[in-house]
Short mmCIF file of C-alpha atoms and ligand atoms in Angstrom, two decimals:
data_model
loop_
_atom_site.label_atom_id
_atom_site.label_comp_id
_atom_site.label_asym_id
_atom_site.label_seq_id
_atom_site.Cartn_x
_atom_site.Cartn_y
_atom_site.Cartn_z
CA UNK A 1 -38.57 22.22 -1.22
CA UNK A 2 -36.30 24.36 1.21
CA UNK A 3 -33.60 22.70 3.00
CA UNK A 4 -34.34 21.23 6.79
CA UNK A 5 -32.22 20.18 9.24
CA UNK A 6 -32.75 18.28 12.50
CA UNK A 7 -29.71 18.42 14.80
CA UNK A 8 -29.99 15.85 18.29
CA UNK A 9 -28.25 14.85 21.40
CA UNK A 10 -28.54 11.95 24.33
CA UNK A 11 -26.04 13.46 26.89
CA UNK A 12 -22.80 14.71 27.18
CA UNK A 13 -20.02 13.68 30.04
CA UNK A 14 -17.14 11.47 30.69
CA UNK A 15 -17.96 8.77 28.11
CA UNK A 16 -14.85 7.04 26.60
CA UNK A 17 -14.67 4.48 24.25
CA UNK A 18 -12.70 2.38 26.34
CA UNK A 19 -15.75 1.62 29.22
CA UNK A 20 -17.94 1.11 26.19
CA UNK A 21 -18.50 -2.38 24.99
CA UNK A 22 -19.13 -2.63 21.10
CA UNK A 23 -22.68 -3.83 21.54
CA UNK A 24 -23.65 -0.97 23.79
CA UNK A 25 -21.78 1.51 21.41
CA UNK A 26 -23.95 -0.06 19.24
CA UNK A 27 -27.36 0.38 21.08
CA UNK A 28 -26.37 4.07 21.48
CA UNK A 29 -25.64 4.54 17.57
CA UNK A 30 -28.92 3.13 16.56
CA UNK A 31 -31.07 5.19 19.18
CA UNK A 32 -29.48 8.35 18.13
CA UNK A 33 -30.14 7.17 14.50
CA UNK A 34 -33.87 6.18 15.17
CA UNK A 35 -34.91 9.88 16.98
CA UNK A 36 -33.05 11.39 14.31
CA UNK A 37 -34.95 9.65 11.37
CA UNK A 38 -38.05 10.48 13.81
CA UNK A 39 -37.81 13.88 13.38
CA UNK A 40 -36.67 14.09 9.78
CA UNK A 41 -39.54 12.33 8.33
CA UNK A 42 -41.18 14.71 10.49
CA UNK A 43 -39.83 18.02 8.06
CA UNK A 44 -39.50 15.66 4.63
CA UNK A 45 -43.35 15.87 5.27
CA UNK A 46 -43.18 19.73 5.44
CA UNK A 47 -44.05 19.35 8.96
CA UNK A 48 -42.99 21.93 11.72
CA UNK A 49 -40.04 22.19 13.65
CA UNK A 50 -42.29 21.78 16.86
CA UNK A 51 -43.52 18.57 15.46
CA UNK A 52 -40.18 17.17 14.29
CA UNK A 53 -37.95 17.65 17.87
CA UNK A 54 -40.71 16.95 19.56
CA UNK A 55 -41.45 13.48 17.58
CA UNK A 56 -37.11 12.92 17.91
CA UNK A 57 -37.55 13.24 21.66
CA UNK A 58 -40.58 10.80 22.46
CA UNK A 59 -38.13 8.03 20.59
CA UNK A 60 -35.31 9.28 22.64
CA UNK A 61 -37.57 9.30 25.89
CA UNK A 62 -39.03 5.58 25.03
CA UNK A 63 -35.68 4.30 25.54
CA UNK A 64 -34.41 2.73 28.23
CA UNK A 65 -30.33 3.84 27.33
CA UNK A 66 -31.03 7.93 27.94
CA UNK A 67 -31.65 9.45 30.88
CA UNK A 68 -35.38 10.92 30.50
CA UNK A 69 -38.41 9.53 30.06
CA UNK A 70 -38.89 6.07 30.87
CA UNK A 71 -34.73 5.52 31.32
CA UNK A 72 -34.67 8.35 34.30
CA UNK A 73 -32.41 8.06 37.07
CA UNK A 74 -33.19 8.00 40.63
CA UNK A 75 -33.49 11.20 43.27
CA UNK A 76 -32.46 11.22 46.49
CA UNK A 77 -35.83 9.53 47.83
CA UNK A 78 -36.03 6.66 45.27
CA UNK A 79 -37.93 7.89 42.46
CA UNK A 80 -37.65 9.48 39.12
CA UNK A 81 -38.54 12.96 38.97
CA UNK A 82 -38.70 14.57 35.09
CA UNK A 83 -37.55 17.87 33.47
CA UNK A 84 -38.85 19.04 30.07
CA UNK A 85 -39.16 22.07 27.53
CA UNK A 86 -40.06 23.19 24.41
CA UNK A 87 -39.65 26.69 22.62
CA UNK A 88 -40.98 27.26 19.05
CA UNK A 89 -38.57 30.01 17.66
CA UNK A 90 -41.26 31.41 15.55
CA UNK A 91 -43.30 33.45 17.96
CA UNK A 92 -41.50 32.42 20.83
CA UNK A 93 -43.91 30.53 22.70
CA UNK A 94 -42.60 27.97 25.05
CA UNK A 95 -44.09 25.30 27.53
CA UNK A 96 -41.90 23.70 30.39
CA UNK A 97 -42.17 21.08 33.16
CA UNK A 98 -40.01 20.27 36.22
CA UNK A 99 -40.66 17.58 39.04
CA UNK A 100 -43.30 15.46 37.08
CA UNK A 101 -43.67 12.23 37.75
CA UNK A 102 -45.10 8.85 35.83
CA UNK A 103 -45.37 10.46 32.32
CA UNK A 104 -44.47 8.99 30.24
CA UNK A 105 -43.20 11.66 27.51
CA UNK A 106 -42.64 14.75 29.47
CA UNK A 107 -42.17 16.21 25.98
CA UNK A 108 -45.78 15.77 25.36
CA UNK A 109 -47.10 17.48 28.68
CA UNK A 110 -44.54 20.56 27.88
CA UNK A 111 -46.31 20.52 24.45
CA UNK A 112 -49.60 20.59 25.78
CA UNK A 113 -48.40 23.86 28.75
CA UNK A 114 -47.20 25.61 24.96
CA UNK A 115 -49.88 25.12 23.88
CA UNK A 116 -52.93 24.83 25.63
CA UNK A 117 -52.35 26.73 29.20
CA UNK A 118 -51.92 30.03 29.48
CA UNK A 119 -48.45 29.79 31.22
CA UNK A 120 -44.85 28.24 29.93
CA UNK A 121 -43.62 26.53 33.04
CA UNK A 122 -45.57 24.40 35.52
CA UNK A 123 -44.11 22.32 38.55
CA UNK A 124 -44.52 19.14 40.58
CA UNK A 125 -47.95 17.73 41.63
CA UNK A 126 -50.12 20.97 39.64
CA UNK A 127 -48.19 19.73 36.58
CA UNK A 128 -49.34 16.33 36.81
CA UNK A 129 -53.03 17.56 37.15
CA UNK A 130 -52.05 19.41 34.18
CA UNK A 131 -51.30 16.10 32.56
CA UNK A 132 -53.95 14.16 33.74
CA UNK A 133 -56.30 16.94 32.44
CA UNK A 134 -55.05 16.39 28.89
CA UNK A 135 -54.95 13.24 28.97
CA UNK A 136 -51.31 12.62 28.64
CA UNK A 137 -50.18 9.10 28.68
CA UNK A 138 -49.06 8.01 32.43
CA UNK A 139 -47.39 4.98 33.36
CA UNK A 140 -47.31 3.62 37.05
CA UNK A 141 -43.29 3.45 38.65
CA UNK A 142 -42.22 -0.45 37.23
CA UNK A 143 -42.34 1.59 33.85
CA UNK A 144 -39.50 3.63 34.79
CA UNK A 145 -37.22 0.97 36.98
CA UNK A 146 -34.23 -0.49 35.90
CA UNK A 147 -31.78 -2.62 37.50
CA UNK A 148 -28.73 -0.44 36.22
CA UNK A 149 -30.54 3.19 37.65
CA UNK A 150 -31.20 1.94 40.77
CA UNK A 151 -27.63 0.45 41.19
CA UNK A 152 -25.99 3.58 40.16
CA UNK A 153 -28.24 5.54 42.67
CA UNK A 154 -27.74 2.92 45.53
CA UNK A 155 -23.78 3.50 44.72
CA UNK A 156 -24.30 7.86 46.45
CA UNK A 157 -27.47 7.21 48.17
CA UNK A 158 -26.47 7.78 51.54
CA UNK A 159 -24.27 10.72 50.61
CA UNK A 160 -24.84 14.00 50.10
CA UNK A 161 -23.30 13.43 46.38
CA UNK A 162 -25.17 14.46 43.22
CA UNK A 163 -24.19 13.24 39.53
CA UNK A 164 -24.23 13.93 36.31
CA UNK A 165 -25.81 10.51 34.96
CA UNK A 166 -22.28 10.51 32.78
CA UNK A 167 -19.78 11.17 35.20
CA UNK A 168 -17.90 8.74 36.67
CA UNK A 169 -16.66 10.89 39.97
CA UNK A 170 -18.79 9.07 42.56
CA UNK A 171 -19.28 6.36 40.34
CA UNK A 172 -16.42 4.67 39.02
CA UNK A 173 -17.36 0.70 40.38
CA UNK A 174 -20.41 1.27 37.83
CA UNK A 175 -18.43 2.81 35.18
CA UNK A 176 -19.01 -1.14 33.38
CA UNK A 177 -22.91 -0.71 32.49
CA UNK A 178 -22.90 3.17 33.05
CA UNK A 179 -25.46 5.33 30.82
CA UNK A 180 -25.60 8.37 29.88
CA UNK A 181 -28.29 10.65 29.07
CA UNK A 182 -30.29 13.95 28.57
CA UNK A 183 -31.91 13.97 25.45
CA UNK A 184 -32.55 17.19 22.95
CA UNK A 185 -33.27 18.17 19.77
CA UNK A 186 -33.66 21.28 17.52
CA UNK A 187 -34.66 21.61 14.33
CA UNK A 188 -34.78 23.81 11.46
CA UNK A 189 -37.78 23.58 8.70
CA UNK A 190 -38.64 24.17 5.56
CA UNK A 191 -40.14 27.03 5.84
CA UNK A 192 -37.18 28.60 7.98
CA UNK A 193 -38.74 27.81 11.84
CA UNK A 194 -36.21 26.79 13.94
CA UNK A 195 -37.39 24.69 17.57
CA UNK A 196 -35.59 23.20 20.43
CA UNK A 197 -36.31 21.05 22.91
CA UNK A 198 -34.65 18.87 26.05
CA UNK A 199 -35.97 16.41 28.06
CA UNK A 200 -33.88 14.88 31.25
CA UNK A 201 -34.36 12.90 34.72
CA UNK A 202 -31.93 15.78 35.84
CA UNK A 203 -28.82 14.16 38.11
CA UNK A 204 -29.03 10.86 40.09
CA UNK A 205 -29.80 11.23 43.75
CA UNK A 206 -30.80 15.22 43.14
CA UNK A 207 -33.17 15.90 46.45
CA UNK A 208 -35.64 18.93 47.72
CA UNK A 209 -36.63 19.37 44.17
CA UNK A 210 -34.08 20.42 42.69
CA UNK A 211 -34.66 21.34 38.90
CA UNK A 212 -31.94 21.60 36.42
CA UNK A 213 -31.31 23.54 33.16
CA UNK A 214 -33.17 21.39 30.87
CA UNK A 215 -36.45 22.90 31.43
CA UNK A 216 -35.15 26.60 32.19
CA UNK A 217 -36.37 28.78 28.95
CA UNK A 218 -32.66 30.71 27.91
CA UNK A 219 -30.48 28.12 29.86
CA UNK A 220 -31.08 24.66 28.76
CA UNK A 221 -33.41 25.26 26.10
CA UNK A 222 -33.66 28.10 23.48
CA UNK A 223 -35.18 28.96 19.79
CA UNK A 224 -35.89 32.19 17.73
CA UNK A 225 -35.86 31.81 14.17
CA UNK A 226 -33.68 35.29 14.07
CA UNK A 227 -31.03 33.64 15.55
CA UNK A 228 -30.82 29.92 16.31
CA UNK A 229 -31.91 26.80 18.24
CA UNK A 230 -30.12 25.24 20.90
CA UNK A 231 -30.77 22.36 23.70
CA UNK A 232 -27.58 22.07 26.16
CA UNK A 233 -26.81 18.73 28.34
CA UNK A 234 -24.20 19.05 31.42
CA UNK A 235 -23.87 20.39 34.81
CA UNK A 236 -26.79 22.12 35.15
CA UNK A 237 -26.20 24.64 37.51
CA UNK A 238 -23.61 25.93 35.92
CA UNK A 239 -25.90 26.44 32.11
CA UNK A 240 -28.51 27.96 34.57
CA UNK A 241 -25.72 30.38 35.85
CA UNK A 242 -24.24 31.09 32.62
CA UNK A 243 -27.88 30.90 30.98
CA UNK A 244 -25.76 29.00 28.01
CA UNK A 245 -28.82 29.23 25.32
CA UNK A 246 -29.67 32.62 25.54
CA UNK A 247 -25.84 33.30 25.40
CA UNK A 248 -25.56 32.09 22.07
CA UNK A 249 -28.58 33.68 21.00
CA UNK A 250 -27.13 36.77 22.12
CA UNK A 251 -23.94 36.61 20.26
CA UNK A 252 -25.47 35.92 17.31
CA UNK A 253 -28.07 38.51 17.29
CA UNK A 254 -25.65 41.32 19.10
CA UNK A 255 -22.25 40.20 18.46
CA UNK A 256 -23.08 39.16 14.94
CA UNK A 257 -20.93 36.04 15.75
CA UNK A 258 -21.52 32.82 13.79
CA UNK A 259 -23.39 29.70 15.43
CA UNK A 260 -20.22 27.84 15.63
CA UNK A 261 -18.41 30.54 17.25
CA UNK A 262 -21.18 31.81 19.79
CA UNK A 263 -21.44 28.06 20.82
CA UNK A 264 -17.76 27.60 20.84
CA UNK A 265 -17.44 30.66 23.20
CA UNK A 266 -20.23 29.71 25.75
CA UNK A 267 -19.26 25.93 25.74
CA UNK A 268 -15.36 26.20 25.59
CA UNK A 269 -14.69 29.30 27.41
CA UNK A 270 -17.35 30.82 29.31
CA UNK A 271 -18.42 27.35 30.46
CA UNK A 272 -15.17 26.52 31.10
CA UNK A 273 -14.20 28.61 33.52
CA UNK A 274 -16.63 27.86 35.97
CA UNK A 275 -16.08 23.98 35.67
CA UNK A 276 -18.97 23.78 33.63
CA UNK A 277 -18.91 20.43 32.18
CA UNK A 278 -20.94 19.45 29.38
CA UNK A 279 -21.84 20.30 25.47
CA UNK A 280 -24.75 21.77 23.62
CA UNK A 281 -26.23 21.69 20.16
CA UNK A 282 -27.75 24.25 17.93
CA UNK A 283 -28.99 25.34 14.01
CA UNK A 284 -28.90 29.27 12.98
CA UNK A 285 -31.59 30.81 11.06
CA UNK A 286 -29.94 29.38 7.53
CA UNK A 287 -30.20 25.94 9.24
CA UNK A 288 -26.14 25.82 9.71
CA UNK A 289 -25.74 22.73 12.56
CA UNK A 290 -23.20 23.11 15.13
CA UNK A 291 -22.52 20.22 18.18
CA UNK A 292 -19.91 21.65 20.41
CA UNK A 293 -18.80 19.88 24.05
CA UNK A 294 -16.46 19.98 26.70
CA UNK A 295 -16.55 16.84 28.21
CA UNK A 296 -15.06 13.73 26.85
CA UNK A 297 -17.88 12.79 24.59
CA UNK A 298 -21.40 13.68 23.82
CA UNK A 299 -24.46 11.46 22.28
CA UNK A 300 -25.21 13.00 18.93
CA UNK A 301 -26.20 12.87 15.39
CA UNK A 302 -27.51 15.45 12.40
CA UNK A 303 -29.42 14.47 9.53
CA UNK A 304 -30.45 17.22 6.92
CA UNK A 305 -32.00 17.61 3.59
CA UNK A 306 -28.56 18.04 1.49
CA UNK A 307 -28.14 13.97 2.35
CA UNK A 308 -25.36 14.79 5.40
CA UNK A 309 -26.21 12.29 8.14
CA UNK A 310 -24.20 11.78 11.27
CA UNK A 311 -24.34 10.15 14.46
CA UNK A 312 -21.43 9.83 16.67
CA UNK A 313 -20.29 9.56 20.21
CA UNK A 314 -16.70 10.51 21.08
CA UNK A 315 -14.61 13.66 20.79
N1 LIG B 401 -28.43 19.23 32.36
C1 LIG B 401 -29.14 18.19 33.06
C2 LIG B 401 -29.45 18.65 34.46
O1 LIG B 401 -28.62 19.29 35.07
C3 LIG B 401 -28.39 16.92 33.15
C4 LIG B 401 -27.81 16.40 31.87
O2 LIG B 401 -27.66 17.11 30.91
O3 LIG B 401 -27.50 15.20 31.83
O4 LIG B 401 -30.50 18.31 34.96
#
């Protein structure tokens, strides 16, 4: 069988080893390690690169350490509101959702918008009709509390502060049980089709809707199986203005640049210039992995078919 690859992350920011205590280090580790075995057994089966991110991100989403899915963080008015996309690099179909609410894998319902509507990006309340109309899995709000989200958000509440969920700027008397967390994932398969995906509860205390890169086709989420596969984590604004994963695309397919090198431009120069903080990960059309950040650290981990397996946390 041809060689696979599936390449993930939970968040990049200002994670240091010295707020982290070894048993949460160690919580991290083995999530990372459980949605990458997720979506490897996913292409050892021969399966898809659709099928494989998207099985690594309902792990990532089902726990309570990453910032999407059921561990979301709290807007401005007290409630989660989710972010999600997925792009299949072989025809380049994608399906994206911003502003859901109480579902419970916003990877699924971007699935199903890929798949079975005829549009790629749906918002807010028609998104969750969307949902309901496929039947995919909702959960009512207790699902999505806990004690250490709704402390962090009660910490900017009453300002007119946003955060990344992994920056300590507004947050540093929480900095002791902080989390950190967008998860993504993109894979290459066997039979050389590349997918990405993202999946987020965007920044704590975001308000009037705002929607962040995750979901954005080109800035927080990209595949073509000419030229690579990339989900970014960060500052969103600034990947939306900067439309990172397109970028990288770009380089490769114009520039001719390598996937370490087009990443390493967007992420460590282009990025940072405008204060952009944050990392991204990607495969190329050979299924060459590359995990390049900015910040301080970023959740992330690699498993492929020659036996390399990674997961790590810190620069
Ligand atoms: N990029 C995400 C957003 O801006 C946040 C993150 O990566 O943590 O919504």
């Amino acid at each position: 069988m041809a060689d696979f690859t599936i390449v993930i992350h939970g968040g990049a920011g200002t994670i240091l080893k010295e707020d982290m205590s070894p048993g949460l280090e160690k919580a991290y580790l083995e999530g990372l390690q459980s949605g990458l075995e997720a979506g490897y057994a996913v292409l050892k089966e021969g399966g898809t690169a659709v099928n494989a991110v998207k099985a690594s991100l309902v792990i990532l989403e089902d726990n309570i350490l990453f910032n999407a899915g059921r561990g979301s963080v709290f807007t401005k008015k007290g409630v989660q509101e989710m972010d999600a996309a997925i792009m299949d690099g072989s025809d380049l179909s994608a399906g994206a959702v911003a502003g859901i609410r109480n579902v419970r894998n916003p990877i699924e319902l971007a699935t199903e918008v890929m798949r079975n509507s005829n549009h790629v990006f749906l918002s807010g309340k028609g998104a969750n009709d969307f949902a309901i109309k496929q039947g995919v899995k909702l959960e009512p709000d207790e699902y999505f509390f806990s004690q250490f989200r709704y402390d962090q958000w009660k910490a900017i509440r009453d300002s007119d502060n946003y955060s990344l969920d992994h920056t300590h700027h507004h947050l540093e008397e929480l900095l002791k049980d902080k989390k950190f967390g967008t998860v993504g994932a993109t894979a290459f398969d066997s039979n050389g089709n590349i997918a990405a995906a993202t999946s987020t509860g965007g920044m704590t205390n975001k308000k009037y809707g705002r929607i962040g890169d995750s979901p954005m086709i080109g800035s927080g989420t990209y595949a073509n199986n000419a030229t690579c596969g990339i989900s970014c984590t960060g500052h969103g604004e600034m990947f939306i203005r900067s439309v990172a994963a397109y970028d990288v695309s770009c380089l490769i397919e114009y520039k001719g640049f390598s996937l370490q090198e087009a990443m390493n431009i967007v992420v460590n120069e282009k990025l940072m210039k405008m204060n952009g903080e944050g990392g991204m990960i990607g495969v190329d059309a050979k299924g060459n992995h590359a995990m390049i950040f900015n910040s301080a650290g970023m959740y992330r981990g690699v498993k492929n078919s020659k036996g390399y397996n990674e997961v790590s946390i810190y620069k």
